[in-house]
Amino acid sequence: MKVGDKMTINRVNSIEVRKINRNAIYKFLYKRDPISIQEIAQTLNMSLPTVTQNLKELQERDLIIETGLFESTGGRKAKAITFNSHKYAIGLDITRNHVGIVLIDLSGKLIKNVRKQYPFVNSKEYFAGVGNLVQQFISDCTIESSKILGVGIALPAILSADKQRVNYATVIDFKGGSVKDFSEFIPYPCILSNDANAAGFAELWNEDDIQNVVYLSLNNSVGGSIIIGKNIFSGQNQRSGEFGHMTIVQNGRPCYCGQKGCVDVYCSAKILSDSTNGNIAEFFKLLRSNNEPQRTLWEEYLSHLVIIINNLRMLYDCNVILGGYAGAYMDEYIDQLRELVSKRNSFEVDGSYLHVCKYKLEATAVGAALQHVETFINNI
Ligand SMILES: [Zn+2]
């Protein structure tokens, strides 16, 4: 090795180390309330000059801000530093009949959302229409386009490993589709996500203490995601978490997938909302006043749901989150659900592992948008 080569390697290493330090400082600030330079240095075990230099770079890039001064017990007051949340991502939830659009900031906070009836059609006109909806939404948000990281697009579909193409889709007719179908009409970086995976990802965002979770999405079709060590477990064919097509009743009712007795036929949100013209809020309103047939439908629904929840607990031994249109209404039934699942459990006497989703609205679109936030944070 020549001296010049060695110097180049050392230089690359020092650039790498600086990048790692910068990223560690940024991620540290991302999760916390405003904090002083001294505390950052102390907690991350870095020298004050290293922290100061990195903060200067982050500030020049408008990624952090000073929010004021801490009260001091003597001497100079310390500056309070926090991350700058003023970058944004857009998320789309594409369903058979609707398009949901959200704007989130860098912290993952939902700033604005709309939901339009816009039935999916695999045609240029449809994708151009979605492009128009996105442009209109952004213009209504009055946000500079330079501050938008990108658009995450969630679909009820199984994607290729590189998330560029659609390998399988029956809820919408989009088999063989591609991210390019959308991005042709959306002038921002676009990425695709599976809908249930996106929603599960949103549930775990900023939850430092939870590493593993199973998310059961009770939408008009049932799906889910398995998150292990904060990462989505995709499976060999990107088909993990397709809980909707586990068999729950041998030779049971026919499922849209062609099989019989699938979970989807017994636990989709449609099973409930079909009794109220598709209005799930109305279903739960009538259930609260003990109306029929809502009460009987609910009892039957629960009898299947608790089996699925218990099976998921037996399989993964981690928290189970109920989400989707139906899951979002289950806060007031959580005690009953926990009691029912604990009765089926061979090892546990309570059902405290069971939770209801925190995002009641647009979890899927938020999760799709968060993919851009994650990439941004990881690349600082
Ligand atoms: Zn099925």
mmCIF file of N, CA, C and O in Angstrom, residues 241-296:
data_model
loop_
_atom_site.group_PDB
_atom_site.id
_atom_site.type_symbol
_atom_site.label_atom_id
_atom_site.label_comp_id
_atom_site.label_asym_id
_atom_site.label_seq_id
_atom_site.Cartn_x
_atom_site.Cartn_y
_atom_site.Cartn_z
ATOM 1 N N GLY A 241 -47.979 -12.228 7.310
ATOM 2 C CA GLY A 241 -49.029 -11.398 7.916
ATOM 3 C C GLY A 241 -50.330 -11.379 7.145
ATOM 4 O O GLY A 241 -51.198 -10.560 7.417
ATOM 5 N N GLU A 242 -50.497 -12.289 6.188
ATOM 6 C CA GLU A 242 -51.777 -12.357 5.465
ATOM 7 C C GLU A 242 -52.770 -13.147 6.322
ATOM 8 O O GLU A 242 -53.261 -14.221 5.925
ATOM 9 N N PHE A 243 -53.035 -12.574 7.507
ATOM 10 C CA PHE A 243 -53.871 -13.284 8.477
ATOM 11 C C PHE A 243 -55.287 -13.519 7.953
ATOM 12 O O PHE A 243 -55.980 -14.418 8.410
ATOM 13 N N GLY A 244 -55.712 -12.695 7.015
ATOM 14 C CA GLY A 244 -57.063 -12.810 6.473
ATOM 15 C C GLY A 244 -57.324 -14.142 5.797
ATOM 16 O O GLY A 244 -58.478 -14.557 5.654
ATOM 17 N N HIS A 245 -56.276 -14.816 5.388
ATOM 18 C CA HIS A 245 -56.484 -16.075 4.665
ATOM 19 C C HIS A 245 -55.988 -17.285 5.444
ATOM 20 O O HIS A 245 -55.691 -18.330 4.862
ATOM 21 N N MET A 246 -55.913 -17.134 6.769
ATOM 22 C CA MET A 246 -55.747 -18.325 7.600
ATOM 23 C C MET A 246 -57.140 -18.979 7.661
ATOM 24 O O MET A 246 -58.166 -18.287 7.683
ATOM 25 N N THR A 247 -57.176 -20.293 7.705
ATOM 26 C CA THR A 247 -58.473 -20.984 7.779
ATOM 27 C C THR A 247 -58.954 -20.984 9.219
ATOM 28 O O THR A 247 -58.226 -21.370 10.123
ATOM 29 N N ILE A 248 -60.182 -20.510 9.410
ATOM 30 C CA ILE A 248 -60.725 -20.521 10.768
ATOM 31 C C ILE A 248 -61.901 -21.490 10.892
ATOM 32 O O ILE A 248 -62.207 -22.000 11.963
ATOM 33 N N VAL A 249 -62.585 -21.757 9.759
ATOM 34 C CA VAL A 249 -63.701 -22.713 9.777
ATOM 35 C C VAL A 249 -63.492 -23.690 8.626
ATOM 36 O O VAL A 249 -63.415 -23.272 7.457
ATOM 37 N N GLN A 250 -63.362 -24.957 8.969
ATOM 38 C CA GLN A 250 -63.160 -25.954 7.913
ATOM 39 C C GLN A 250 -64.395 -25.991 7.011
ATOM 40 O O GLN A 250 -65.520 -26.072 7.507
ATOM 41 N N ASN A 251 -64.159 -25.922 5.695
ATOM 42 C CA ASN A 251 -65.251 -25.882 4.716
ATOM 43 C C ASN A 251 -66.280 -24.791 5.035
ATOM 44 O O ASN A 251 -67.474 -24.994 4.882
ATOM 45 N N GLY A 252 -65.795 -23.678 5.520
ATOM 46 C CA GLY A 252 -66.697 -22.586 5.899
ATOM 47 C C GLY A 252 -67.152 -21.761 4.698
ATOM 48 O O GLY A 252 -67.098 -22.209 3.550
ATOM 49 N N ARG A 253 -67.558 -20.544 5.002
ATOM 50 C CA ARG A 253 -68.085 -19.657 3.940
ATOM 51 C C ARG A 253 -66.999 -19.361 2.899
ATOM 52 O O ARG A 253 -65.814 -19.301 3.230
ATOM 53 N N PRO A 254 -67.407 -19.148 1.635
ATOM 54 C CA PRO A 254 -66.407 -18.876 0.591
ATOM 55 C C PRO A 254 -65.754 -17.495 0.748
ATOM 56 O O PRO A 254 -66.418 -16.523 1.099
ATOM 57 N N CYS A 255 -64.445 -17.453 0.496
ATOM 58 C CA CYS A 255 -63.682 -16.201 0.590
ATOM 59 C C CYS A 255 -63.418 -15.687 -0.826
ATOM 60 O O CYS A 255 -63.361 -16.472 -1.773
ATOM 61 N N TYR A 256 -63.181 -14.384 -0.962
ATOM 62 C CA TYR A 256 -62.897 -13.823 -2.294
ATOM 63 C C TYR A 256 -61.618 -14.391 -2.897
ATOM 64 O O TYR A 256 -61.387 -14.315 -4.090
ATOM 65 N N CYS A 257 -60.768 -14.997 -2.041
ATOM 66 C CA CYS A 257 -59.504 -15.551 -2.553
ATOM 67 C C CYS A 257 -59.709 -16.893 -3.269
ATOM 68 O O CYS A 257 -58.789 -17.398 -3.904
ATOM 69 N N GLY A 258 -60.913 -17.475 -3.139
ATOM 70 C CA GLY A 258 -61.179 -18.758 -3.786
ATOM 71 C C GLY A 258 -61.235 -19.913 -2.792
ATOM 72 O O GLY A 258 -61.729 -20.984 -3.119
ATOM 73 N N GLN A 259 -60.744 -19.681 -1.573
ATOM 74 C CA GLN A 259 -60.783 -20.730 -0.548
ATOM 75 C C GLN A 259 -62.059 -20.598 0.292
ATOM 76 O O GLN A 259 -62.858 -19.691 0.081
ATOM 77 N N LYS A 260 -62.178 -21.530 1.227
ATOM 78 C CA LYS A 260 -63.347 -21.487 2.117
ATOM 79 C C LYS A 260 -62.917 -21.346 3.568
ATOM 80 O O LYS A 260 -61.902 -21.902 3.964
ATOM 81 N N GLY A 261 -63.721 -20.624 4.347
ATOM 82 C CA GLY A 261 -63.507 -20.558 5.799
ATOM 83 C C GLY A 261 -62.369 -19.664 6.246
ATOM 84 O O GLY A 261 -61.879 -19.786 7.368
ATOM 85 N N CYS A 262 -61.946 -18.732 5.375
ATOM 86 C CA CYS A 262 -60.846 -17.825 5.742
ATOM 87 C C CYS A 262 -61.285 -16.834 6.835
ATOM 88 O O CYS A 262 -62.466 -16.473 6.937
ATOM 89 N N VAL A 263 -60.332 -16.359 7.591
ATOM 90 C CA VAL A 263 -60.566 -15.330 8.611
ATOM 91 C C VAL A 263 -61.310 -14.132 8.020
ATOM 92 O O VAL A 263 -62.220 -13.573 8.631
ATOM 93 N N ASP A 264 -60.937 -13.761 6.812
ATOM 94 C CA ASP A 264 -61.532 -12.587 6.164
ATOM 95 C C ASP A 264 -63.060 -12.650 6.117
ATOM 96 O O ASP A 264 -63.742 -11.638 6.291
ATOM 97 N N VAL A 265 -63.588 -13.850 5.912
ATOM 98 C CA VAL A 265 -65.041 -13.998 5.758
ATOM 99 C C VAL A 265 -65.763 -13.777 7.088
ATOM 100 O O VAL A 265 -66.951 -13.478 7.116
ATOM 101 N N TYR A 266 -65.047 -13.912 8.201
ATOM 102 C CA TYR A 266 -65.683 -13.822 9.523
ATOM 103 C C TYR A 266 -65.300 -12.563 10.288
ATOM 104 O O TYR A 266 -66.012 -12.154 11.187
ATOM 105 N N CYS A 267 -64.168 -11.960 9.917
ATOM 106 C CA CYS A 267 -63.677 -10.846 10.754
ATOM 107 C C CYS A 267 -63.344 -9.569 10.000
ATOM 108 O O CYS A 267 -62.724 -8.656 10.573
ATOM 109 N N SER A 268 -63.713 -9.463 8.733
ATOM 110 C CA SER A 268 -63.472 -8.174 8.076
ATOM 111 C C SER A 268 -64.446 -7.154 8.667
ATOM 112 O O SER A 268 -65.494 -7.523 9.219
ATOM 113 N N ALA A 269 -64.093 -5.878 8.574
ATOM 114 C CA ALA A 269 -64.965 -4.819 9.088
ATOM 115 C C ALA A 269 -66.313 -4.836 8.373
ATOM 116 O O ALA A 269 -67.345 -4.444 8.932
ATOM 117 N N LYS A 270 -66.307 -5.320 7.128
ATOM 118 C CA LYS A 270 -67.544 -5.390 6.328
ATOM 119 C C LYS A 270 -68.622 -6.263 6.984
ATOM 120 O O LYS A 270 -69.817 -5.998 6.834
ATOM 121 N N ILE A 271 -68.180 -7.307 7.692
ATOM 122 C CA ILE A 271 -69.139 -8.195 8.361
ATOM 123 C C ILE A 271 -70.030 -7.370 9.280
ATOM 124 O O ILE A 271 -71.220 -7.617 9.414
ATOM 125 N N LEU A 272 -69.446 -6.348 9.894
ATOM 126 C CA LEU A 272 -70.196 -5.482 10.793
ATOM 127 C C LEU A 272 -70.903 -4.365 10.018
ATOM 128 O O LEU A 272 -72.098 -4.142 10.180
ATOM 129 N N SER A 273 -70.140 -3.692 9.168
ATOM 130 C CA SER A 273 -70.673 -2.468 8.545
ATOM 131 C C SER A 273 -71.673 -2.754 7.420
ATOM 132 O O SER A 273 -72.402 -1.849 7.016
ATOM 133 N N ASP A 274 -71.734 -3.990 6.935
ATOM 134 C CA ASP A 274 -72.756 -4.321 5.924
ATOM 135 C C ASP A 274 -74.169 -4.144 6.502
ATOM 136 O O ASP A 274 -75.132 -3.946 5.766
ATOM 137 N N SER A 275 -74.275 -4.194 7.828
ATOM 138 C CA SER A 275 -75.600 -4.045 8.452
ATOM 139 C C SER A 275 -75.995 -2.577 8.575
ATOM 140 O O SER A 275 -77.118 -2.257 8.975
ATOM 141 N N THR A 276 -75.065 -1.676 8.266
ATOM 142 C CA THR A 276 -75.350 -0.237 8.386
ATOM 143 C C THR A 276 -74.894 0.508 7.122
ATOM 144 O O THR A 276 -74.276 1.580 7.211
ATOM 145 N N ASN A 277 -75.175 -0.105 5.979
ATOM 146 C CA ASN A 277 -74.822 0.492 4.678
ATOM 147 C C ASN A 277 -73.357 0.890 4.567
ATOM 148 O O ASN A 277 -73.028 1.933 4.002
ATOM 149 N N GLY A 278 -72.486 0.094 5.151
ATOM 150 C CA GLY A 278 -71.050 0.354 5.021
ATOM 151 C C GLY A 278 -70.512 1.352 6.026
ATOM 152 O O GLY A 278 -69.331 1.697 5.982
ATOM 153 N N ASN A 279 -71.390 1.827 6.936
ATOM 154 C CA ASN A 279 -70.963 2.855 7.894
ATOM 155 C C ASN A 279 -70.567 2.200 9.227
ATOM 156 O O ASN A 279 -71.415 1.850 10.047
ATOM 157 N N ILE A 280 -69.270 2.070 9.458
ATOM 158 C CA ILE A 280 -68.801 1.349 10.647
ATOM 159 C C ILE A 280 -69.091 2.142 11.930
ATOM 160 O O ILE A 280 -69.409 1.557 12.973
ATOM 161 N N ALA A 281 -69.021 3.464 11.845
ATOM 162 C CA ALA A 281 -69.323 4.299 13.023
ATOM 163 C C ALA A 281 -70.770 4.068 13.458
ATOM 164 O O ALA A 281 -71.073 3.949 14.653
ATOM 165 N N GLU A 282 -71.652 3.979 12.458
ATOM 166 C CA GLU A 282 -73.077 3.744 12.740
ATOM 167 C C GLU A 282 -73.277 2.362 13.380
ATOM 168 O O GLU A 282 -74.095 2.202 14.291
ATOM 169 N N PHE A 283 -72.512 1.380 12.904
ATOM 170 C CA PHE A 283 -72.615 0.041 13.485
ATOM 171 C C PHE A 283 -72.346 0.104 14.986
ATOM 172 O O PHE A 283 -73.123 -0.407 15.799
ATOM 173 N N PHE A 284 -71.241 0.746 15.381
ATOM 174 C CA PHE A 284 -70.880 0.771 16.799
ATOM 175 C C PHE A 284 -71.847 1.640 17.610
ATOM 176 O O PHE A 284 -72.090 1.362 18.783
ATOM 177 N N LYS A 285 -72.430 2.628 16.959
ATOM 178 C CA LYS A 285 -73.426 3.454 17.637
ATOM 179 C C LYS A 285 -74.665 2.604 17.988
ATOM 180 O O LYS A 285 -75.165 2.631 19.114
ATOM 181 N N LEU A 286 -75.111 1.813 17.017
ATOM 182 C CA LEU A 286 -76.283 0.963 17.254
ATOM 183 C C LEU A 286 -75.965 -0.154 18.243
ATOM 184 O O LEU A 286 -76.808 -0.543 19.047
ATOM 185 N N LEU A 287 -74.723 -0.656 18.181
ATOM 186 C CA LEU A 287 -74.320 -1.705 19.112
ATOM 187 C C LEU A 287 -74.372 -1.192 20.553
ATOM 188 O O LEU A 287 -74.824 -1.892 21.457
ATOM 189 N N ARG A 288 -73.949 0.068 20.721
ATOM 190 C CA ARG A 288 -73.966 0.674 22.061
ATOM 191 C C ARG A 288 -75.379 0.704 22.637
ATOM 192 O O ARG A 288 -75.565 0.588 23.837
ATOM 193 N N SER A 289 -76.387 0.860 21.763
ATOM 194 C CA SER A 289 -77.761 0.870 22.280
ATOM 195 C C SER A 289 -78.415 -0.503 22.132
ATOM 196 O O SER A 289 -79.641 -0.602 22.048
ATOM 197 N N ASN A 290 -77.573 -1.537 22.058
ATOM 198 C CA ASN A 290 -78.060 -2.925 22.070
ATOM 199 C C ASN A 290 -79.014 -3.268 20.939
ATOM 200 O O ASN A 290 -79.907 -4.090 21.097
ATOM 201 N N ASN A 291 -78.844 -2.639 19.825
ATOM 202 C CA ASN A 291 -79.718 -2.880 18.664
ATOM 203 C C ASN A 291 -79.492 -4.255 18.048
ATOM 204 O O ASN A 291 -78.395 -4.790 18.130
ATOM 205 N N GLU A 292 -80.509 -4.767 17.418
ATOM 206 C CA GLU A 292 -80.353 -5.959 16.586
ATOM 207 C C GLU A 292 -80.462 -5.541 15.126
ATOM 208 O O GLU A 292 -81.169 -4.589 14.827
ATOM 209 N N PRO A 293 -79.742 -6.182 14.175
ATOM 210 C CA PRO A 293 -78.948 -7.395 14.378
ATOM 211 C C PRO A 293 -77.514 -7.122 14.851
ATOM 212 O O PRO A 293 -76.706 -8.041 14.926
ATOM 213 N N GLN A 294 -77.177 -5.843 15.179
ATOM 214 C CA GLN A 294 -75.786 -5.490 15.493
ATOM 215 C C GLN A 294 -75.252 -6.311 16.674
ATOM 216 O O GLN A 294 -74.117 -6.777 16.645
ATOM 217 N N ARG A 295 -76.089 -6.491 17.694
ATOM 218 C CA ARG A 295 -75.597 -7.209 18.888
ATOM 219 C C ARG A 295 -75.231 -8.654 18.532
ATOM 220 O O ARG A 295 -74.167 -9.149 18.906
ATOM 221 N N THR A 296 -76.113 -9.330 17.786
ATOM 222 C CA THR A 296 -75.852 -10.731 17.404
ATOM 223 C C THR A 296 -74.639 -10.828 16.492
ATOM 224 O O THR A 296 -73.806 -11.724 16.641
#
